[in-house]
Every structure is written in structure tokens, then in C-alpha cells.
Amino acid sequence: MSAGRLKGDVRWGVLGAARIARSSFLPGLREAGGGRAVLVASRDLARAEAFARAEGVDEAVEGYETVIESPDIDAVYIALPNSHHASWTVKALEAGKAVLCEKPLCVSSAETEAVLAVAASTGSWLWESFVFPFQAQHRRVLELLAGGAIGEVLELVSPYHFKLSRSVDIRLSGELAGGALADVGCYPVRLAQEVLSTHDPAPGEVVGFATGNGEVDIDTVAIVNYGVQRLVLGCSLTRALDVFTRVLGTEGQIHLSSPFHPAPSDALVLRRDGKETVEHPTVDTRSFSAALRHIHSVLRGEQAPAHLAAESALRSARTIEAIAAACRPPHPG
Ligand SMILES: NC(=O)c1ccc[n+]([C@@H]2O[C@H](COP(=O)([O-])OP(=O)(O)OC[C@H]3O[C@@H](n4cnc5c(N)ncnc54)[C@H](OP(=O)(O)O)[C@@H]3O)[C@@H](O)[C@H]2O)c1
């Protein structure tokens, strides 16, 4: 779906009875309005049916292909393991659907180039599911930076740590392209494109250390040097939850208690001249809501698309590759 020819609600099809679809996409869809989930597909029909019943999706089907082929679907949400993102995104784009694909869009820069080429040739809209750029908190950060609130930006410090409680999970699998860097390290990498002067790191300008499980990295720390500016990134599947961000400048700093999925209780703190200002930019209850509202209005032709995958996914993939190369091989955990 590339043009604003929709009149009513956007009809979504969901690939995979996934946790993220249940915990974030569907609640966001309900809060956003203007769209509804009409089909959910699973490898297993009983799982799709249970998901549809519990989440109020109109219909459940076995096999992802049915969603792709359905003439009653305008947009596809892809909530599959990372290794499956590219192939199903390509199928959906070629079928003329708009696509919101979970992050990371692809597992390599070469794969990213191929998927973006399909998006360009089909003219179908493609978003990688980073929802924070659509939120008021993020716009406020950019406004403060543009206004010189912290002077020249020198460093972005951005850890995304959490403790994975399950011993079997797509994140722990090499075959499914899991790992801490792919799962949560992609967030600081994507944020760096927004708040730093966006240059690709030169070869050799990344240092990093990782521990792994023999298949994927589990706990990674890296510094990506862009010349004057730096990204200091942490990502972990094994540490206590910690997802703050600090943007450090020559005249002050901005601290976000939750940069990627802020709740109404989260705060943006500006420190400058020995003073501290605390703000609570208005955010939705559900972090996906703003992005979905935007996608709906694009599909109805009311708004030009913003934050398309074409604008950022390739640079992210290249940076993730450079970090992974600097950390190779992960130290046995
Ligand atoms: N944007 C965000 O905030 C956010 C947050 C968490 C996760 N994510 C992303 O969302 C995606 C899914 O994560 P999740 O935590 O929701 O994972 P999950 O609960 O394990 O769901 C993955 C789904 O993929 C399907 N699948 C297909 N082949 C599979 C295989 N070989 N092994 C396991 N599952 C397979 C399964 O659906 P069926 O069995 O029903 O077919 C499963 O429900 C990942 O790409 C992750 O990075 C994004």
C-alpha cells in the first residue's frame, strides 16, 4: 500500500502469535484508533485461534502466506524472529501491503540493501518498528538540541539492559539471529542517528567487548567514534533492567529515564548551569500508539510518511555490523 487510497480503518494482518504483538502492538492499535487487527497467522492454527480469541482479532489462520495473499489486508505487522524479517517483509511488500517490521529489519547490511530495494521498486511503505521517533518526548529532545540547550553534543551514553528470564528464547539462538546487540543494542544505534551528526563510523573506529553463549552475544559494551562525537552503548540480556539515556554536550546534558518506551511517569531532565529542569512530555499510555496513528494517517493520504526504513535501516545495519566485528568473537560467558 503506497498511496492514500484508504477510506475506513486500516486492516492489519499480524504474522506470528508473538509476545510483542500481544504486549505492545495490539494495545497500541487499540489506543491509536483508525485501524484494527483482522487476521493473525501462526505456524500453528490452535495457537493463532487462542491468540485471536484472547486479543479480539477477527480471524486466525495457519501459515503466514494467507495474510500476505489476503485482499482484505492493507498493512502487515511482522513479529517474527529476526532471521525471518527480510523474507516476509519482501513478500508483503511485493503483495502491495504496507509493512511494519519488527527491529532489526534485517540481519546484515547486504540483506537490508536488498529489502530496501524491494520497498523502492514496489512503492510500498516500509517502517522498521522503532516507535520512539514518533513520540513527543523525542521531538522535545530534538527541539532542545536544535536550540542549543546543551551546547555542542559530544556523547550519547545509552545502555539497554534487561535480564532474560527464559532459558529458551529467540534471543538466545544464532539460527534465529538473536543476541543482545540485535535485540536491544539496535536501539542506541538508531537513537545515535537522531541525536548525533549522523556519519557512519570509519573502519577501526569502534571498540567493543562481548560475552556470549556460544551462539550469540549476551552482554556487549561498545564505543563508536564519529570523530568529535561518540556513542557509548551497552546492551545485555543478563543484567538488571536499565534503559536510561544521557546526551552530553559542551554546556549541559539531557537525561531520559526511558528513551525508547516512555510511560507518562517518565522524565526528561535538562542539566545546565548548575540547575536541573524536569519535564514530562506528554506520551501515550502505549508506546506504539503514536507510530500507528502516523501509519494510519499516511495510508489514508492525510500525512506524508516519516521515519521510513529507507531513511535509517541501512546505516543502523552497518553500525551493528561494525560493532559486532569489533567484539568478535564474544568471550564465552
Ligand atoms: N519494538 C519493540 O519494542 C520490540 C520488543 C520486543 C521484541 N521485539 C521484536 O519482535 C520480534 C518478536 O519478538 P518476541 O519477543 O515477541 O518473540 P516471540 O514471542 O518468541 O515471538 C516470535 C514469533 O515468531 C514466530 N516464529 C516463527 N518461526 C519461529 C521459530 N523458528 N522459533 C520461534 N518462533 C518462531 C512464532 O509465532 P507462531 O509460532 O505463532 O508462528 C513466535 O510467536 C523480534 O524481532 C524482536 O526483536 C520488538
mmCIF file of C-alpha atoms and ligand atoms in Angstrom:
data_model
loop_
_atom_site.group_PDB
_atom_site.id
_atom_site.type_symbol
_atom_site.label_atom_id
_atom_site.label_comp_id
_atom_site.label_asym_id
_atom_site.label_seq_id
_atom_site.Cartn_x
_atom_site.Cartn_y
_atom_site.Cartn_z
ATOM 1 C CA MET A 1 0.000 0.000 0.000
ATOM 2 C CA SER A 2 1.775 3.109 -1.190
ATOM 3 C CA ALA A 3 -0.848 5.759 -1.770
ATOM 4 C CA GLY A 4 -3.532 7.266 0.408
ATOM 5 C CA ARG A 5 -6.464 5.385 -1.043
ATOM 6 C CA LEU A 6 -7.930 4.058 2.191
ATOM 7 C CA LYS A 7 -11.210 5.379 3.417
ATOM 8 C CA GLY A 8 -12.001 3.471 6.596
ATOM 9 C CA ASP A 9 -9.957 1.708 9.235
ATOM 10 C CA VAL A 10 -6.576 0.276 8.264
ATOM 11 C CA ARG A 11 -6.933 -3.532 8.216
ATOM 12 C CA TRP A 12 -3.903 -5.155 9.822
ATOM 13 C CA GLY A 13 -2.636 -8.700 9.488
ATOM 14 C CA VAL A 14 -0.242 -9.982 12.142
ATOM 15 C CA LEU A 15 2.460 -12.537 11.360
ATOM 16 C CA GLY A 16 3.206 -14.619 14.450
ATOM 17 C CA ALA A 17 1.324 -15.075 17.723
ATOM 18 C CA ALA A 18 4.230 -13.234 19.304
ATOM 19 C CA ARG A 19 4.647 -11.705 22.750
ATOM 20 C CA ILE A 20 5.377 -8.272 21.325
ATOM 21 C CA ALA A 21 2.190 -8.354 19.232
ATOM 22 C CA ARG A 22 0.215 -9.113 22.377
ATOM 23 C CA SER A 23 2.021 -6.788 24.788
ATOM 24 C CA SER A 24 2.658 -3.740 22.615
ATOM 25 C CA PHE A 25 1.355 -3.718 19.043
ATOM 26 C CA LEU A 26 -2.287 -4.603 19.731
ATOM 27 C CA PRO A 27 -2.668 -2.374 22.826
ATOM 28 C CA GLY A 28 -1.102 0.444 20.783
ATOM 29 C CA LEU A 29 -3.508 -0.241 17.934
ATOM 30 C CA ARG A 30 -6.455 -0.037 20.301
ATOM 31 C CA GLU A 31 -5.188 3.241 21.775
ATOM 32 C CA ALA A 32 -4.304 4.764 18.381
ATOM 33 C CA GLY A 33 -7.681 4.109 16.743
ATOM 34 C CA GLY A 34 -8.151 4.169 12.974
ATOM 35 C CA GLY A 35 -7.076 0.584 12.486
ATOM 36 C CA ARG A 36 -7.971 -2.930 13.556
ATOM 37 C CA ALA A 37 -6.372 -6.355 13.556
ATOM 38 C CA VAL A 38 -8.414 -8.544 11.234
ATOM 39 C CA LEU A 39 -6.091 -11.551 10.792
ATOM 40 C CA VAL A 40 -3.438 -13.249 12.879
ATOM 41 C CA ALA A 41 -1.321 -16.028 11.407
ATOM 42 C CA SER A 42 0.688 -18.619 13.243
ATOM 43 C CA ARG A 43 2.593 -21.728 12.241
ATOM 44 C CA ASP A 44 0.034 -23.474 14.400
ATOM 45 C CA LEU A 45 -3.707 -22.911 13.920
ATOM 46 C CA ALA A 46 -4.636 -23.609 17.550
ATOM 47 C CA ARG A 47 -2.114 -21.001 18.707
ATOM 48 C CA ALA A 48 -3.480 -18.456 16.228
ATOM 49 C CA GLU A 49 -7.051 -19.176 17.376
ATOM 50 C CA ALA A 50 -6.194 -18.817 21.053
ATOM 51 C CA PHE A 51 -4.361 -15.562 20.301
ATOM 52 C CA ALA A 52 -7.286 -14.193 18.251
ATOM 53 C CA ARG A 53 -9.801 -15.079 20.967
ATOM 54 C CA ALA A 54 -7.725 -13.508 23.738
ATOM 55 C CA GLU A 55 -6.799 -10.369 21.819
ATOM 56 C CA GLY A 56 -10.008 -9.702 19.891
ATOM 57 C CA VAL A 57 -8.532 -10.313 16.422
ATOM 58 C CA ASP A 58 -11.293 -11.073 13.901
ATOM 59 C CA GLU A 59 -9.812 -14.232 12.359
ATOM 60 C CA ALA A 60 -6.995 -16.741 12.886
ATOM 61 C CA VAL A 61 -5.200 -18.647 10.144
ATOM 62 C CA GLU A 62 -2.431 -21.203 9.847
ATOM 63 C CA GLY A 63 0.531 -20.076 7.759
ATOM 64 C CA TYR A 64 1.826 -16.565 7.200
ATOM 65 C CA GLU A 65 1.219 -16.758 3.427
ATOM 66 C CA THR A 66 -2.555 -16.445 3.955
ATOM 67 C CA VAL A 67 -2.104 -12.941 5.375
ATOM 68 C CA ILE A 68 0.157 -11.913 2.523
ATOM 69 C CA GLU A 69 -2.328 -13.170 -0.067
ATOM 70 C CA SER A 70 -5.454 -11.754 1.563
ATOM 71 C CA PRO A 71 -7.091 -8.908 -0.386
ATOM 72 C CA ASP A 72 -8.671 -7.790 2.912
ATOM 73 C CA ILE A 73 -5.356 -6.733 4.467
ATOM 74 C CA ASP A 74 -3.854 -3.259 3.996
ATOM 75 C CA ALA A 75 -0.881 -3.492 6.346
ATOM 76 C CA VAL A 76 1.196 -6.306 7.808
ATOM 77 C CA TYR A 77 2.872 -6.330 11.212
ATOM 78 C CA ILE A 78 5.825 -8.732 11.241
ATOM 79 C CA ALA A 79 6.617 -10.008 14.743
ATOM 80 C CA LEU A 80 8.779 -12.985 13.808
ATOM 81 C CA PRO A 81 12.343 -13.920 14.829
ATOM 82 C CA ASN A 82 14.969 -11.613 13.318
ATOM 83 C CA SER A 83 16.092 -14.271 10.813
ATOM 84 C CA HIS A 84 12.575 -14.242 9.276
ATOM 85 C CA HIS A 85 12.101 -10.469 8.934
ATOM 86 C CA ALA A 86 13.616 -9.910 5.496
ATOM 87 C CA SER A 87 11.894 -12.708 3.586
ATOM 88 C CA TRP A 88 8.412 -11.963 4.948
ATOM 89 C CA THR A 89 8.873 -8.226 4.518
ATOM 90 C CA VAL A 90 9.757 -8.768 0.859
ATOM 91 C CA LYS A 91 6.696 -10.994 0.313
ATOM 92 C CA ALA A 92 4.390 -8.447 1.950
ATOM 93 C CA LEU A 93 5.847 -5.508 0.018
ATOM 94 C CA GLU A 94 5.551 -7.404 -3.256
ATOM 95 C CA ALA A 95 1.904 -8.136 -2.421
ATOM 96 C CA GLY A 96 1.349 -4.370 -2.151
ATOM 97 C CA LYS A 97 0.958 -4.236 1.626
ATOM 98 C CA ALA A 98 2.335 -1.545 3.893
ATOM 99 C CA VAL A 99 4.730 -3.170 6.351
ATOM 100 C CA LEU A 100 5.687 -2.509 9.942
ATOM 101 C CA CYS A 101 8.503 -4.971 10.592
ATOM 102 C CA GLU A 102 9.995 -5.555 13.992
ATOM 103 C CA LYS A 103 13.540 -4.420 14.671
ATOM 104 C CA PRO A 104 16.082 -5.159 13.482
ATOM 105 C CA LEU A 105 14.678 -5.095 9.950
ATOM 106 C CA CYS A 106 17.453 -7.388 8.687
ATOM 107 C CA VAL A 107 20.410 -9.379 9.914
ATOM 108 C CA SER A 108 23.069 -7.721 7.726
ATOM 109 C CA SER A 109 23.672 -4.622 5.652
ATOM 110 C CA ALA A 110 23.557 -6.661 2.433
ATOM 111 C CA GLU A 111 20.126 -8.023 3.350
ATOM 112 C CA THR A 112 18.985 -4.506 4.303
ATOM 113 C CA GLU A 113 20.022 -3.149 0.910
ATOM 114 C CA ALA A 114 18.071 -5.906 -0.832
ATOM 115 C CA VAL A 115 14.897 -5.298 1.222
ATOM 116 C CA LEU A 116 15.055 -1.521 0.767
ATOM 117 C CA ALA A 117 15.443 -2.050 -2.979
ATOM 118 C CA VAL A 118 12.177 -4.019 -2.978
ATOM 119 C CA ALA A 119 10.443 -1.270 -0.990
ATOM 120 C CA ALA A 120 11.681 1.273 -3.529
ATOM 121 C CA SER A 121 10.691 -0.766 -6.598
ATOM 122 C CA THR A 122 7.229 -1.722 -5.297
ATOM 123 C CA GLY A 123 6.484 1.715 -3.834
ATOM 124 C CA SER A 124 5.031 0.015 -0.742
ATOM 125 C CA TRP A 125 5.588 1.768 2.591
ATOM 126 C CA LEU A 126 8.036 0.102 4.955
ATOM 127 C CA TRP A 127 8.720 1.031 8.580
ATOM 128 C CA GLU A 128 11.182 -0.642 10.946
ATOM 129 C CA SER A 129 9.466 -0.853 14.297
ATOM 130 C CA PHE A 130 11.343 1.794 16.254
ATOM 131 C CA VAL A 131 8.439 3.735 17.700
ATOM 132 C CA PHE A 132 10.323 6.303 19.816
ATOM 133 C CA PRO A 133 10.952 8.813 16.968
ATOM 134 C CA PHE A 134 7.178 9.312 16.702
ATOM 135 C CA GLN A 135 6.796 10.294 20.360
ATOM 136 C CA ALA A 136 6.516 13.768 21.860
ATOM 137 C CA GLN A 137 9.429 13.100 24.208
ATOM 138 C CA HIS A 138 11.767 12.501 21.292
ATOM 139 C CA ARG A 139 10.584 15.624 19.460
ATOM 140 C CA ARG A 140 11.267 17.618 22.636
ATOM 141 C CA VAL A 141 14.836 16.254 22.830
ATOM 142 C CA LEU A 142 15.483 17.269 19.219
ATOM 143 C CA GLU A 143 13.978 20.714 19.880
ATOM 144 C CA LEU A 144 16.254 21.226 22.912
ATOM 145 C CA LEU A 145 19.329 20.108 20.963
ATOM 146 C CA ALA A 146 18.485 22.316 17.984
ATOM 147 C CA GLY A 147 18.017 25.263 20.356
ATOM 148 C CA GLY A 148 21.499 24.745 21.813
ATOM 149 C CA ALA A 149 20.201 23.764 25.266
ATOM 150 C CA ILE A 150 23.310 21.691 25.985
ATOM 151 C CA GLY A 151 25.710 23.353 23.542
ATOM 152 C CA GLU A 152 27.548 21.093 21.120
ATOM 153 C CA VAL A 153 26.625 17.429 21.520
ATOM 154 C CA LEU A 154 29.698 15.322 22.284
ATOM 155 C CA GLU A 155 28.452 11.995 23.558
ATOM 156 C CA LEU A 156 25.424 9.743 23.706
ATOM 157 C CA VAL A 157 25.506 7.256 26.582
ATOM 158 C CA SER A 158 22.793 4.683 26.056
ATOM 159 C CA PRO A 159 22.546 1.286 27.733
ATOM 160 C CA TYR A 160 19.657 -1.117 27.146
ATOM 161 C CA HIS A 161 19.975 -3.874 29.736
ATOM 162 C CA PHE A 162 17.446 -6.415 30.903
ATOM 163 C CA LYS A 163 17.528 -9.886 32.387
ATOM 164 C CA LEU A 164 16.012 -12.562 30.170
ATOM 165 C CA SER A 165 14.239 -14.970 32.477
ATOM 166 C CA ARG A 166 13.557 -17.753 29.927
ATOM 167 C CA SER A 167 16.239 -20.315 29.057
ATOM 168 C CA VAL A 168 14.627 -20.915 25.643
ATOM 169 C CA ASP A 169 14.056 -17.749 23.646
ATOM 170 C CA ILE A 170 14.561 -16.487 20.101
ATOM 171 C CA ARG A 171 17.141 -14.031 21.524
ATOM 172 C CA LEU A 172 19.453 -16.873 22.560
ATOM 173 C CA SER A 173 19.528 -18.532 19.137
ATOM 174 C CA GLY A 174 22.192 -17.997 16.486
ATOM 175 C CA GLU A 175 19.996 -19.626 13.844
ATOM 176 C CA LEU A 176 17.219 -17.108 14.550
ATOM 177 C CA ALA A 177 19.725 -14.204 14.572
ATOM 178 C CA GLY A 178 19.251 -13.337 18.226
ATOM 179 C CA GLY A 179 21.775 -11.740 20.553
ATOM 180 C CA ALA A 180 21.856 -8.649 22.731
ATOM 181 C CA LEU A 181 23.173 -6.358 20.029
ATOM 182 C CA ALA A 182 20.441 -7.313 17.547
ATOM 183 C CA ASP A 183 17.706 -7.334 20.172
ATOM 184 C CA VAL A 184 18.383 -4.194 22.210
ATOM 185 C CA GLY A 185 21.728 -2.753 21.055
ATOM 186 C CA CYS A 186 19.916 -1.684 17.893
ATOM 187 C CA TYR A 187 18.043 0.965 19.950
ATOM 188 C CA PRO A 188 21.057 3.130 20.926
ATOM 189 C CA VAL A 189 22.389 2.679 17.389
ATOM 190 C CA ARG A 190 19.114 4.009 15.976
ATOM 191 C CA LEU A 191 18.987 6.835 18.546
ATOM 192 C CA ALA A 192 22.524 7.908 17.621
ATOM 193 C CA GLN A 193 21.286 8.683 14.126
ATOM 194 C CA GLU A 194 18.792 11.109 15.614
ATOM 195 C CA VAL A 195 20.928 12.984 18.138
ATOM 196 C CA LEU A 196 24.476 12.837 16.741
ATOM 197 C CA SER A 197 25.618 14.291 13.420
ATOM 198 C CA THR A 198 24.893 11.150 11.507
ATOM 199 C CA HIS A 199 28.080 9.826 10.000
ATOM 200 C CA ASP A 200 28.913 6.172 9.582
ATOM 201 C CA PRO A 201 31.833 5.173 11.796
ATOM 202 C CA ALA A 202 35.084 4.888 9.878
ATOM 203 C CA PRO A 203 36.641 1.396 9.839
ATOM 204 C CA GLY A 204 38.540 0.808 13.070
ATOM 205 C CA GLU A 205 36.615 3.499 14.950
ATOM 206 C CA VAL A 206 34.691 1.025 17.102
ATOM 207 C CA VAL A 207 35.956 -0.716 20.200
ATOM 208 C CA GLY A 208 33.858 -3.265 21.994
ATOM 209 C CA PHE A 209 33.721 -6.261 24.274
ATOM 210 C CA ALA A 210 31.119 -9.003 24.434
ATOM 211 C CA THR A 211 30.345 -12.190 26.250
ATOM 212 C CA GLY A 212 28.233 -14.825 24.567
ATOM 213 C CA ASN A 213 26.569 -18.219 24.897
ATOM 214 C CA GLY A 214 28.469 -19.836 22.027
ATOM 215 C CA GLU A 215 25.767 -18.785 19.531
ATOM 216 C CA VAL A 216 25.132 -15.074 20.076
ATOM 217 C CA ASP A 217 26.356 -12.155 22.182
ATOM 218 C CA ILE A 218 24.609 -11.871 25.542
ATOM 219 C CA ASP A 219 26.272 -8.820 27.098
ATOM 220 C CA THR A 220 28.011 -6.208 24.966
ATOM 221 C CA VAL A 221 29.581 -2.817 25.527
ATOM 222 C CA ALA A 222 30.987 -0.658 22.735
ATOM 223 C CA ILE A 223 32.219 2.832 21.912
ATOM 224 C CA VAL A 224 31.523 4.048 18.397
ATOM 225 C CA ASN A 225 33.670 7.017 17.499
ATOM 226 C CA TYR A 226 32.338 9.509 14.943
ATOM 227 C CA GLY A 227 35.231 11.928 15.237
ATOM 228 C CA VAL A 228 34.256 14.634 17.722
ATOM 229 C CA GLN A 229 31.174 12.703 18.825
ATOM 230 C CA ARG A 230 30.848 9.292 20.424
ATOM 231 C CA LEU A 231 28.185 6.699 21.105
ATOM 232 C CA VAL A 232 28.774 4.712 24.296
ATOM 233 C CA LEU A 233 26.469 1.748 24.027
ATOM 234 C CA GLY A 234 25.599 -1.137 26.309
ATOM 235 C CA CYS A 235 23.209 -3.998 25.647
ATOM 236 C CA SER A 236 22.558 -7.036 27.730
ATOM 237 C CA LEU A 237 20.180 -9.951 28.166
ATOM 238 C CA THR A 238 21.668 -10.762 31.538
ATOM 239 C CA ARG A 239 21.791 -7.563 33.602
ATOM 240 C CA ALA A 240 19.209 -5.873 35.779
ATOM 241 C CA LEU A 241 16.804 -3.648 33.848
ATOM 242 C CA ASP A 242 18.391 -0.314 32.948
ATOM 243 C CA VAL A 243 17.395 1.715 29.911
ATOM 244 C CA PHE A 244 18.342 5.331 30.568
ATOM 245 C CA THR A 245 19.961 7.669 28.047
ATOM 246 C CA ARG A 246 22.229 10.659 28.555
ATOM 247 C CA VAL A 247 23.087 13.176 25.864
ATOM 248 C CA LEU A 248 26.205 15.078 26.941
ATOM 249 C CA GLY A 249 27.125 18.452 25.494
ATOM 250 C CA THR A 250 29.621 21.252 25.997
ATOM 251 C CA GLU A 251 27.113 23.258 28.105
ATOM 252 C CA GLY A 252 24.982 20.633 29.805
ATOM 253 C CA GLN A 253 23.239 17.311 29.475
ATOM 254 C CA ILE A 254 19.841 15.729 28.874
ATOM 255 C CA HIS A 255 18.890 12.633 30.834
ATOM 256 C CA LEU A 256 15.962 10.451 29.789
ATOM 257 C CA SER A 257 14.703 7.887 32.271
ATOM 258 C CA SER A 258 13.145 5.881 29.423
ATOM 259 C CA PRO A 259 14.183 6.925 25.915
ATOM 260 C CA PHE A 260 12.523 4.195 23.849
ATOM 261 C CA HIS A 261 9.245 3.285 25.532
ATOM 262 C CA PRO A 262 8.459 6.203 27.864
ATOM 263 C CA ALA A 263 5.440 6.000 30.146
ATOM 264 C CA PRO A 264 3.605 9.086 31.444
ATOM 265 C CA SER A 265 5.615 8.839 34.693
ATOM 266 C CA ASP A 266 8.998 9.043 32.923
ATOM 267 C CA ALA A 267 11.049 12.210 32.877
ATOM 268 C CA LEU A 268 13.309 14.295 30.705
ATOM 269 C CA VAL A 269 15.844 16.120 32.847
ATOM 270 C CA LEU A 270 17.861 19.043 31.494
ATOM 271 C CA ARG A 271 21.002 19.917 33.488
ATOM 272 C CA ARG A 272 22.724 23.180 32.706
ATOM 273 C CA ASP A 273 24.443 25.986 34.625
ATOM 274 C CA GLY A 274 24.155 24.050 37.882
ATOM 275 C CA LYS A 275 20.364 23.902 37.507
ATOM 276 C CA GLU A 276 18.078 20.992 36.783
ATOM 277 C CA THR A 277 14.758 21.227 34.908
ATOM 278 C CA VAL A 278 12.445 18.233 34.934
ATOM 279 C CA GLU A 279 9.871 17.801 32.156
ATOM 280 C CA HIS A 280 7.247 15.144 31.476
ATOM 281 C CA PRO A 281 6.467 15.410 27.752
ATOM 282 C CA THR A 282 3.008 14.085 27.019
ATOM 283 C CA VAL A 283 3.215 10.476 25.969
ATOM 284 C CA ASP A 284 0.590 7.880 25.191
ATOM 285 C CA THR A 285 -0.069 5.086 27.646
ATOM 286 C CA ARG A 286 1.163 2.646 24.994
ATOM 287 C CA SER A 287 4.450 3.283 23.248
ATOM 288 C CA PHE A 288 3.281 2.018 19.822
ATOM 289 C CA SER A 289 0.285 4.381 19.642
ATOM 290 C CA ALA A 290 1.967 7.420 18.085
ATOM 291 C CA ALA A 291 3.678 5.360 15.369
ATOM 292 C CA LEU A 292 0.441 3.546 14.497
ATOM 293 C CA ARG A 293 -1.539 6.794 14.387
ATOM 294 C CA HIS A 294 1.055 8.095 11.934
ATOM 295 C CA ILE A 295 0.940 4.981 9.736
ATOM 296 C CA HIS A 296 -2.858 5.124 9.621
ATOM 297 C CA SER A 297 -2.868 8.727 8.534
ATOM 298 C CA VAL A 298 -0.229 8.031 5.850
ATOM 299 C CA LEU A 299 -2.311 5.174 4.463
ATOM 300 C CA ARG A 300 -5.351 7.434 4.360
ATOM 301 C CA GLY A 301 -3.347 10.046 2.478
ATOM 302 C CA GLU A 302 -3.576 12.618 5.267
ATOM 303 C CA GLN A 303 0.140 12.886 6.018
ATOM 304 C CA ALA A 304 3.471 12.356 4.306
ATOM 305 C CA PRO A 305 5.364 9.329 5.664
ATOM 306 C CA ALA A 306 8.054 9.921 8.274
ATOM 307 C CA HIS A 307 10.806 7.702 9.671
ATOM 308 C CA LEU A 308 10.564 5.174 6.856
ATOM 309 C CA ALA A 309 13.032 2.284 6.966
ATOM 310 C CA ALA A 310 14.692 3.708 3.869
ATOM 311 C CA GLU A 311 15.938 6.674 5.924
ATOM 312 C CA SER A 312 17.735 4.759 8.658
ATOM 313 C CA ALA A 313 17.817 0.962 8.399
ATOM 314 C CA LEU A 314 20.934 0.639 6.265
ATOM 315 C CA ARG A 315 23.011 2.951 8.452
ATOM 316 C CA SER A 316 21.858 1.040 11.552
ATOM 317 C CA ALA A 317 22.745 -2.303 9.965
ATOM 318 C CA ARG A 318 26.222 -1.051 9.030
ATOM 319 C CA THR A 319 26.880 0.243 12.548
ATOM 320 C CA ILE A 320 25.659 -3.001 14.122
ATOM 321 C CA GLU A 321 27.974 -4.928 11.802
ATOM 322 C CA ALA A 322 30.917 -2.717 12.775
ATOM 323 C CA ILE A 323 30.190 -3.226 16.494
ATOM 324 C CA ALA A 324 29.806 -6.994 16.064
ATOM 325 C CA ALA A 325 33.112 -7.117 14.176
ATOM 326 C CA ALA A 326 34.873 -5.172 16.942
ATOM 327 C CA CYS A 327 33.529 -7.585 19.575
ATOM 328 C CA ARG A 328 34.280 -10.801 17.724
ATOM 329 C CA PRO A 329 34.364 -13.451 18.969
ATOM 330 C CA PRO A 330 32.266 -12.901 22.104
ATOM 331 C CA HIS A 331 34.067 -14.135 25.188
ATOM 332 C CA PRO A 332 32.428 -17.379 26.453
ATOM 333 C CA GLY A 333 30.021 -16.332 29.182
HETATM 334 N N1 LIG B 1 9.723 -2.968 19.097
HETATM 335 C C1 LIG B 1 9.763 -3.490 20.314
HETATM 336 O O1 LIG B 1 9.520 -2.807 21.306
HETATM 337 C C2 LIG B 1 10.074 -4.967 20.485
HETATM 338 C C3 LIG B 1 10.008 -5.555 21.746
HETATM 339 C C4 LIG B 1 10.217 -6.939 21.847
HETATM 340 C C5 LIG B 1 10.516 -7.678 20.707
HETATM 341 N N2 LIG B 1 10.618 -7.059 19.501
HETATM 342 C C6 LIG B 1 10.942 -7.818 18.285
HETATM 343 O O2 LIG B 1 9.787 -8.569 17.943
HETATM 344 C C7 LIG B 1 10.165 -9.820 17.366
HETATM 345 C C8 LIG B 1 9.492 -10.936 18.130
HETATM 346 O O3 LIG B 1 9.895 -10.886 19.486
HETATM 347 P P1 LIG B 1 9.020 -11.566 20.654
HETATM 348 O O4 LIG B 1 9.681 -11.270 21.913
HETATM 349 O O5 LIG B 1 7.592 -11.175 20.507
HETATM 350 O O6 LIG B 1 9.232 -13.117 20.290
HETATM 351 P P2 LIG B 1 8.275 -14.382 20.463
HETATM 352 O O7 LIG B 1 7.238 -14.142 21.494
HETATM 353 O O8 LIG B 1 9.154 -15.553 20.584
HETATM 354 O O9 LIG B 1 7.517 -14.405 19.068
HETATM 355 C C9 LIG B 1 8.128 -14.746 17.869
HETATM 356 C C10 LIG B 1 7.080 -15.404 16.984
HETATM 357 O O10 LIG B 1 7.732 -15.821 15.786
HETATM 358 C C11 LIG B 1 7.093 -16.986 15.294
HETATM 359 N N3 LIG B 1 8.139 -17.942 14.830
HETATM 360 C C12 LIG B 1 8.332 -18.303 13.552
HETATM 361 N N4 LIG B 1 9.370 -19.156 13.444
HETATM 362 C C13 LIG B 1 9.837 -19.342 14.690
HETATM 363 C C14 LIG B 1 10.873 -20.141 15.220
HETATM 364 N N5 LIG B 1 11.647 -20.915 14.438
HETATM 365 N N6 LIG B 1 11.080 -20.103 16.548
HETATM 366 C C15 LIG B 1 10.325 -19.308 17.354
HETATM 367 N N7 LIG B 1 9.311 -18.530 16.885
HETATM 368 C C16 LIG B 1 9.057 -18.557 15.575
HETATM 369 C C17 LIG B 1 6.243 -17.554 16.418
HETATM 370 O O11 LIG B 1 4.920 -17.373 16.031
HETATM 371 P P3 LIG B 1 3.968 -18.590 15.633
HETATM 372 O O12 LIG B 1 4.504 -19.816 16.326
HETATM 373 O O13 LIG B 1 2.681 -18.139 16.165
HETATM 374 O O14 LIG B 1 4.006 -18.705 14.160
HETATM 375 C C18 LIG B 1 6.502 -16.660 17.624
HETATM 376 O O15 LIG B 1 5.329 -16.356 18.303
HETATM 377 C C19 LIG B 1 11.697 -9.845 17.408
HETATM 378 O O16 LIG B 1 12.195 -9.441 16.154
HETATM 379 C C20 LIG B 1 12.069 -8.808 18.451
HETATM 380 O O17 LIG B 1 13.313 -8.167 18.179
HETATM 381 C C21 LIG B 1 10.387 -5.730 19.391
#
